[in-house]
mmCIF file with all atom_site columns, C-alpha atoms in Angstrom:
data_model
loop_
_atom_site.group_PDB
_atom_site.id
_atom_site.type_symbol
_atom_site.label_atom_id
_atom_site.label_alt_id
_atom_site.label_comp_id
_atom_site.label_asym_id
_atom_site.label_entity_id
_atom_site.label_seq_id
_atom_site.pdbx_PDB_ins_code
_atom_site.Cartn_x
_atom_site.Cartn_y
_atom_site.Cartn_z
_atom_site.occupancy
_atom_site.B_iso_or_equiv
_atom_site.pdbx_formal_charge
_atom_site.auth_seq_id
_atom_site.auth_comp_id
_atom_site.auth_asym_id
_atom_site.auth_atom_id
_atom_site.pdbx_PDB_model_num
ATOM 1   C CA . UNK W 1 1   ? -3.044  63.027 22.568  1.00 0.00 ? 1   UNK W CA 1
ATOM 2   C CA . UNK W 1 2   ? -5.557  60.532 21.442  1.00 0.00 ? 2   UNK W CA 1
ATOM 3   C CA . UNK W 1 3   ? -9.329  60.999 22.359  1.00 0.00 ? 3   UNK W CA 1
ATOM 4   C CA . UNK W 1 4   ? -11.968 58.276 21.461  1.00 0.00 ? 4   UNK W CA 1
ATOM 5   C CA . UNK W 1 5   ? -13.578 60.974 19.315  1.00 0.00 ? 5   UNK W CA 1
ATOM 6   C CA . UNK W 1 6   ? -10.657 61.798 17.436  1.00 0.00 ? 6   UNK W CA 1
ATOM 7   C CA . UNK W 1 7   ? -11.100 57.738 15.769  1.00 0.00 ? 7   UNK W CA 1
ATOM 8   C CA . UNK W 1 8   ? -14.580 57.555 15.750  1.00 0.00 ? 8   UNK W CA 1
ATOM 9   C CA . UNK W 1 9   ? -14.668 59.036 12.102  1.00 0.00 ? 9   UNK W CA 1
ATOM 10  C CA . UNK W 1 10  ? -12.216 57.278 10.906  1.00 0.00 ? 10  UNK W CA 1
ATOM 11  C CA . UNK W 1 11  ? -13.592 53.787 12.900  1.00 0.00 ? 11  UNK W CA 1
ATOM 12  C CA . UNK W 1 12  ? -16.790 54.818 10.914  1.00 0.00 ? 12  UNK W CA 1
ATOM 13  C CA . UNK W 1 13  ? -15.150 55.331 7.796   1.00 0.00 ? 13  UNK W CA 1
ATOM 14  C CA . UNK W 1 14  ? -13.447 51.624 8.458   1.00 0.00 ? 14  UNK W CA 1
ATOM 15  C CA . UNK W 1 15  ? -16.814 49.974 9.234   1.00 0.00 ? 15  UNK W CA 1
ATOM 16  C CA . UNK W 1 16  ? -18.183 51.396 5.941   1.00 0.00 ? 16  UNK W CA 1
ATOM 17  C CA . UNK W 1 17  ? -15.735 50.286 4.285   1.00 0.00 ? 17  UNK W CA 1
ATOM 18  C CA . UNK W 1 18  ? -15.905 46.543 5.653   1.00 0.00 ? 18  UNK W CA 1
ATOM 19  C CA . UNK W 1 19  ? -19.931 46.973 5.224   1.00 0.00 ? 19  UNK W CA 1
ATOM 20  C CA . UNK W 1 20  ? -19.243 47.411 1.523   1.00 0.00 ? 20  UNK W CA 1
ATOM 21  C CA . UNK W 1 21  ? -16.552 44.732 0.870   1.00 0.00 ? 21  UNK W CA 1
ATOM 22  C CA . UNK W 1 22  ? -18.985 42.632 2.573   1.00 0.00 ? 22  UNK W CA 1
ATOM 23  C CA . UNK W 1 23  ? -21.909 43.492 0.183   1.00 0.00 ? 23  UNK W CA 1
ATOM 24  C CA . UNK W 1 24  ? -19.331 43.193 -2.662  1.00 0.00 ? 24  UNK W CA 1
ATOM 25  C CA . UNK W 1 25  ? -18.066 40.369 -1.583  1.00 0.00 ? 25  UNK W CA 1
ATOM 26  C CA . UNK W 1 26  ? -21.807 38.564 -1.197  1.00 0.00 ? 26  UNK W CA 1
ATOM 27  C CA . UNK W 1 27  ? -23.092 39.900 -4.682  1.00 0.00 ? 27  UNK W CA 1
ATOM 28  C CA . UNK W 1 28  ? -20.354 38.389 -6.549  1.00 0.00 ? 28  UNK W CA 1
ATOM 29  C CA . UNK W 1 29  ? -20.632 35.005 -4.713  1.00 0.00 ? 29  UNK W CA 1
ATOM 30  C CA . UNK W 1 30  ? -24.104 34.967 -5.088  1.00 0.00 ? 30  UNK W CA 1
ATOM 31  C CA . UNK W 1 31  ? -24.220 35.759 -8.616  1.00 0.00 ? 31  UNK W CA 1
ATOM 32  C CA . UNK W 1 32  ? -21.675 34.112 -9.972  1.00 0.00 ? 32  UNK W CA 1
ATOM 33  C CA . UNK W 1 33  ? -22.453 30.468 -9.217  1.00 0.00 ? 33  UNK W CA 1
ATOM 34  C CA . UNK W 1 34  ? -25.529 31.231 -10.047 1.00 0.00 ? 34  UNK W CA 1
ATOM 35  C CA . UNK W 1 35  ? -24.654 32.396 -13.837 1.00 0.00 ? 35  UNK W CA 1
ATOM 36  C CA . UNK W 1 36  ? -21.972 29.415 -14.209 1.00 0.00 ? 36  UNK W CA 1
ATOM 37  C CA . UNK W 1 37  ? -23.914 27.067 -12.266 1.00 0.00 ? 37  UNK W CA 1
ATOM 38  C CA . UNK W 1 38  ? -27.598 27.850 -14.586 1.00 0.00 ? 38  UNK W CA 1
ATOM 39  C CA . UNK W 1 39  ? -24.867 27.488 -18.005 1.00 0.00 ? 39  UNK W CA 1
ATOM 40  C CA . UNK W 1 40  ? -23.794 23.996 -17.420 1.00 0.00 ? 40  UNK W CA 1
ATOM 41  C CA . UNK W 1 41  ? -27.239 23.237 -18.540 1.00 0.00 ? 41  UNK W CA 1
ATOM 42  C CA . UNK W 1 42  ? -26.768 25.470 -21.474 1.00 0.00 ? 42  UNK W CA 1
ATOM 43  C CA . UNK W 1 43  ? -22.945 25.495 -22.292 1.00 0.00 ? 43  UNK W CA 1
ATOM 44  C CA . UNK W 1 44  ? -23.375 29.309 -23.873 1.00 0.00 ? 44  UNK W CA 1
ATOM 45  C CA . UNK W 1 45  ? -20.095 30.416 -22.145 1.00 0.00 ? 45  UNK W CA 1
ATOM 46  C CA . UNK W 1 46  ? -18.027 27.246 -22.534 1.00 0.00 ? 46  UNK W CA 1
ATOM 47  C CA . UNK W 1 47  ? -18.330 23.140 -22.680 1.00 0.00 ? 47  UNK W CA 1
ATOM 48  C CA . UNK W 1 48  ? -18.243 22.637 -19.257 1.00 0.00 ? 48  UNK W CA 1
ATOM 49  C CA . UNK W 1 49  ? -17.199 19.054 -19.973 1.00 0.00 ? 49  UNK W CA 1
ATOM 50  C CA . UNK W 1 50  ? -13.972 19.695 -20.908 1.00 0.00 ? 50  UNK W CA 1
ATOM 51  C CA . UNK W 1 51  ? -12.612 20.699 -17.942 1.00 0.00 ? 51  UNK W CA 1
ATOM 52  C CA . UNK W 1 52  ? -13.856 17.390 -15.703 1.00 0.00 ? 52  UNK W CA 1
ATOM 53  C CA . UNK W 1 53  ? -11.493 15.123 -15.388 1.00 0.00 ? 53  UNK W CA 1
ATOM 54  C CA . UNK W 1 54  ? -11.835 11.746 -16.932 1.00 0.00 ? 54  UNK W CA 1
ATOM 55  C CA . UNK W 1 55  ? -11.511 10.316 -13.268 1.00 0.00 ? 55  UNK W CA 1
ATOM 56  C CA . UNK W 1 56  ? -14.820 11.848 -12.254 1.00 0.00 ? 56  UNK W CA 1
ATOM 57  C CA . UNK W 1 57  ? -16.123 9.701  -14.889 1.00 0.00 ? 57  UNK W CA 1
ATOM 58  C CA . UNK W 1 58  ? -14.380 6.706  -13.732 1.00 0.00 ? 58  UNK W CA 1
ATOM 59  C CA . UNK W 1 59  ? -15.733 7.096  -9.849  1.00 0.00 ? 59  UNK W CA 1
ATOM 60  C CA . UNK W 1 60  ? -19.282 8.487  -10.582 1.00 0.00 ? 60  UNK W CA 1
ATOM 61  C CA . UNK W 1 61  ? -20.432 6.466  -13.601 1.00 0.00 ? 61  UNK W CA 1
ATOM 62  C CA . UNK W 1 62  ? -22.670 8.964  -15.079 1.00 0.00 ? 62  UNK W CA 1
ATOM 63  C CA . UNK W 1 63  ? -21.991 10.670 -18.783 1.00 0.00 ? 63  UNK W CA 1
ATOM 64  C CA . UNK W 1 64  ? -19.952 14.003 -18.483 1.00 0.00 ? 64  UNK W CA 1
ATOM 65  C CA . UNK W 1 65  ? -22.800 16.376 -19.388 1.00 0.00 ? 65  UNK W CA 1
ATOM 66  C CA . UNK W 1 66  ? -24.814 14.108 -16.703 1.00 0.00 ? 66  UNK W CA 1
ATOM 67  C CA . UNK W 1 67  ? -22.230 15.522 -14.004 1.00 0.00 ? 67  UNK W CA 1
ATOM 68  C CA . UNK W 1 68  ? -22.150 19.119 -15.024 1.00 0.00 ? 68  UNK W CA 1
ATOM 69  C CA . UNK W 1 69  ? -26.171 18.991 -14.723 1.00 0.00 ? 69  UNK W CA 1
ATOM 70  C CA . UNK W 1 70  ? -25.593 18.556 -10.639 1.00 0.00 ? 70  UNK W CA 1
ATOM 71  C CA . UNK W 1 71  ? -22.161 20.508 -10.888 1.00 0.00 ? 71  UNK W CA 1
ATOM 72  C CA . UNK W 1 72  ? -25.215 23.318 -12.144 1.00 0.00 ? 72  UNK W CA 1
ATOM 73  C CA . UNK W 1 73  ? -27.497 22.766 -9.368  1.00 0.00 ? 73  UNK W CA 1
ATOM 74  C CA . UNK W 1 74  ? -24.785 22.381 -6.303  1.00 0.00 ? 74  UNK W CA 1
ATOM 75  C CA . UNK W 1 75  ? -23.721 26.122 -7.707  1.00 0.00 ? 75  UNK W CA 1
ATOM 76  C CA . UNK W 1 76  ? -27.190 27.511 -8.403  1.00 0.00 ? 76  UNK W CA 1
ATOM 77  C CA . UNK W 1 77  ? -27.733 26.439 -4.602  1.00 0.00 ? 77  UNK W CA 1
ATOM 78  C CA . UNK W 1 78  ? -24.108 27.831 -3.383  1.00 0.00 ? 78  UNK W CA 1
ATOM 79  C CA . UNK W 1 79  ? -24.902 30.923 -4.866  1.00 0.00 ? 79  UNK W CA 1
ATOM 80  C CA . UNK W 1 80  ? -28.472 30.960 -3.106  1.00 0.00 ? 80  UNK W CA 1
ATOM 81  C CA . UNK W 1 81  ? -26.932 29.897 0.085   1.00 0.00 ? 81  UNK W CA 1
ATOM 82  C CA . UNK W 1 82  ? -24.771 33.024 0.016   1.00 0.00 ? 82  UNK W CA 1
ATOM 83  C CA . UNK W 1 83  ? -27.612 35.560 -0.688  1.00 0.00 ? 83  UNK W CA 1
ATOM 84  C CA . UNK W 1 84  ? -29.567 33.909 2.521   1.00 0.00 ? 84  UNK W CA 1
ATOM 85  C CA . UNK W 1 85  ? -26.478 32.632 4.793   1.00 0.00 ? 85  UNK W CA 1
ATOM 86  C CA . UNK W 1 86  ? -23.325 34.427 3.656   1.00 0.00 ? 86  UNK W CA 1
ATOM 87  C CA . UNK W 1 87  ? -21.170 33.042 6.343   1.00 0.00 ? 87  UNK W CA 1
ATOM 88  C CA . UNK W 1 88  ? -22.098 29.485 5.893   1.00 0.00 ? 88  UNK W CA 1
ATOM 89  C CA . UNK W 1 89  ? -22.732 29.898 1.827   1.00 0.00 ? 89  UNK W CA 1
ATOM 90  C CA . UNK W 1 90  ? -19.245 31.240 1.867   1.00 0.00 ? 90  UNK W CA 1
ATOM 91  C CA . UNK W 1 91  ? -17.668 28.333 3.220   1.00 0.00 ? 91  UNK W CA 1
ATOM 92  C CA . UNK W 1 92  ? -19.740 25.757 1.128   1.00 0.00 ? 92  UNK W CA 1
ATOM 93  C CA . UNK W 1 93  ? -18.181 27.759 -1.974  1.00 0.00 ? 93  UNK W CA 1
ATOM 94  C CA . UNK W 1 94  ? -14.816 27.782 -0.484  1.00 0.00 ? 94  UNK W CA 1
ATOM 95  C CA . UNK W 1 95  ? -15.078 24.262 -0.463  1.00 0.00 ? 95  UNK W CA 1
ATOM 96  C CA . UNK W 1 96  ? -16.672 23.916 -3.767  1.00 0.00 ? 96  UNK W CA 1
ATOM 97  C CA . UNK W 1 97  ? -13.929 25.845 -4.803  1.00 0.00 ? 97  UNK W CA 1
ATOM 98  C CA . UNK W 1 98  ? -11.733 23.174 -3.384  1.00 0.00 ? 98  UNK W CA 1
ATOM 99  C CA . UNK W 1 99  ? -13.565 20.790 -5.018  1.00 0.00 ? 99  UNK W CA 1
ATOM 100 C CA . UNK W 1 100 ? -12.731 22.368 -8.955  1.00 0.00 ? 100 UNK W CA 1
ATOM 101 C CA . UNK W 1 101 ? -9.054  22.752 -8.653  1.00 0.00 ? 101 UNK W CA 1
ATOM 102 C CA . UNK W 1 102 ? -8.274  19.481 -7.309  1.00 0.00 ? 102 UNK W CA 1
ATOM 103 C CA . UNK W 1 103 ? -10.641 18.275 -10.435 1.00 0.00 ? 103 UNK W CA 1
ATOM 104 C CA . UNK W 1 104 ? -8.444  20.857 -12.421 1.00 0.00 ? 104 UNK W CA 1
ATOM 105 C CA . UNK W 1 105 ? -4.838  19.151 -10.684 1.00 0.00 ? 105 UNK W CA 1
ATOM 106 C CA . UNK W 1 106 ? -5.862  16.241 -11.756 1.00 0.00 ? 106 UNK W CA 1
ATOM 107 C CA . UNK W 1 107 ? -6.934  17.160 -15.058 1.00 0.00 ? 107 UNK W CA 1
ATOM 108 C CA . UNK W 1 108 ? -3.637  18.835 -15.757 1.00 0.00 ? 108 UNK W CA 1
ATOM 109 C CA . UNK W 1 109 ? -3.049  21.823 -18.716 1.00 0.00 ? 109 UNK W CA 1
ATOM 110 C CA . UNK W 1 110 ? -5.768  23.847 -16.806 1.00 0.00 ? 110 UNK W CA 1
ATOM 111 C CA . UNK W 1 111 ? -3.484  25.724 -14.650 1.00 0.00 ? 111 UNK W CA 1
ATOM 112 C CA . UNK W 1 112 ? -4.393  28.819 -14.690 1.00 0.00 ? 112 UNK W CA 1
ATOM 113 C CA . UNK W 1 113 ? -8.089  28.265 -13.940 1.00 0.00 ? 113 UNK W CA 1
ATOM 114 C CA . UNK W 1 114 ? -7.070  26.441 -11.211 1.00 0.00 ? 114 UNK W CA 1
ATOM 115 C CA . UNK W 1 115 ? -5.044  29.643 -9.709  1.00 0.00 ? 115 UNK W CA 1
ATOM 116 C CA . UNK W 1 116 ? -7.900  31.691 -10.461 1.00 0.00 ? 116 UNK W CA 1
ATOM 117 C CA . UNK W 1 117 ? -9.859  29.179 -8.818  1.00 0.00 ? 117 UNK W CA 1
ATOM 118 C CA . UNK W 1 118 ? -7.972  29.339 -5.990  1.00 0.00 ? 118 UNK W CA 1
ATOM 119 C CA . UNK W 1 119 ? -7.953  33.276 -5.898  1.00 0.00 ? 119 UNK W CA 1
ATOM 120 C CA . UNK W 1 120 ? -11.744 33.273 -5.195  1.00 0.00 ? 120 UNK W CA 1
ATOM 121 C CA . UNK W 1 121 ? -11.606 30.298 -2.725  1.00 0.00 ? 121 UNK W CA 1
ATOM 122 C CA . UNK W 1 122 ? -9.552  33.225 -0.628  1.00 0.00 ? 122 UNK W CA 1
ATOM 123 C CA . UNK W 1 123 ? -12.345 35.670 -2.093  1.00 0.00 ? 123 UNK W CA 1
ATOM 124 C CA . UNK W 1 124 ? -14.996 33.142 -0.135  1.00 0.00 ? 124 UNK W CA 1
ATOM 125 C CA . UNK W 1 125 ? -12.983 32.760 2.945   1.00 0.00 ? 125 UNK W CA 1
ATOM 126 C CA . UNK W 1 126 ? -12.636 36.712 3.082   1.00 0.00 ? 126 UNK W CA 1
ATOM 127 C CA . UNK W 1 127 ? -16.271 36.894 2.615   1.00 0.00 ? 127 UNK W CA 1
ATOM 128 C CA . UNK W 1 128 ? -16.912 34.411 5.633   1.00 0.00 ? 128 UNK W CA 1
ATOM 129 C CA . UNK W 1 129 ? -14.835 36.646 7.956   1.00 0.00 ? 129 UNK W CA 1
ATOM 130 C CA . UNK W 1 130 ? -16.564 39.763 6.735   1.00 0.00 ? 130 UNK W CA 1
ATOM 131 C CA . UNK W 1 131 ? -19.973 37.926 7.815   1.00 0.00 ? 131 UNK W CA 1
ATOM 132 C CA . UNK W 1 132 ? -21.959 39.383 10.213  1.00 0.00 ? 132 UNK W CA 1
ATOM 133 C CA . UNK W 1 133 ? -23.146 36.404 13.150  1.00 0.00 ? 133 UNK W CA 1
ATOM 134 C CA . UNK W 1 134 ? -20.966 34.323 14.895  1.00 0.00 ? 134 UNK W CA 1
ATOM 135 C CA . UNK W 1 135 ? -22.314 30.789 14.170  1.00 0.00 ? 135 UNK W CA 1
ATOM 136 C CA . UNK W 1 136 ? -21.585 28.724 11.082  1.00 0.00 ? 136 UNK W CA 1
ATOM 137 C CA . UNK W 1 137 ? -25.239 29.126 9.926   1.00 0.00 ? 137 UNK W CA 1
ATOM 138 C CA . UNK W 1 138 ? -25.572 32.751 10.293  1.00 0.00 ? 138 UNK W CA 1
#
């Protein structure tokens, strides 16, 4: 026999749970673009240059280093967005996401960043359902 109170701890348990896979969720995607986004002004980590592809350059006739200086500021404000608006900031990384491995595609011999890539585009779309509110701005 089943009795509302015989799931309520276990429906508390679950909405702990989801509470913290939320917050988990929000502190990585707020801090990480930050990080990444405040090094393409610094290149400690990596040369952020090498993995835009030349075609970037072609469309948006700006030096490479140029580009990762906004690549740095749409991330620094990604990562903000998420700390204020999860459910939209989610979705503008998800798309930013996007954004990097169809640079990476087209790039080619970056593979594998691209997969990772696209692991945390499903990291931001898992965030956005985890998001408390139901409008986009929420």
């Amino acid at each position: 026999m089943t009795t509302k109170a015989a799931h309520t701890p276990a429906l508390a348990r679950d909405r702990k749970a989801e509470h913290q896979t939320f917050l988990l969720l929000r502190t990585v995607f707020t801090v990480a673009p930050i990080v990444f986004g405040l090094d393409k002004f610094t290149n400690l980590l990596v040369d952020w240059t090498i993995y835009l592809a030349p075609v970037a350059t072609a469309i948006v006739p700006l030096p490479a280093q140029t580009i990762m200086y906004v690549v740095g500021v749409v991330e620094v404000i990604a990562g903000i967005a998420v700390a204020v608006r999860p459910r939209f900031g989610s979705l503008l990384v998800a798309v930013w996401l996007l954004g990097i491995i169809v640079n990476l595609l087209v790039l080619g011999g970056f593979y594998d960043v691209a997969l990772r890539d696209f692991g945390l585009l499903v990291g931001a779309l898992a965030l956005n359902r985890l998001s408390p509110g139901t409008g986009i701005f929420r």
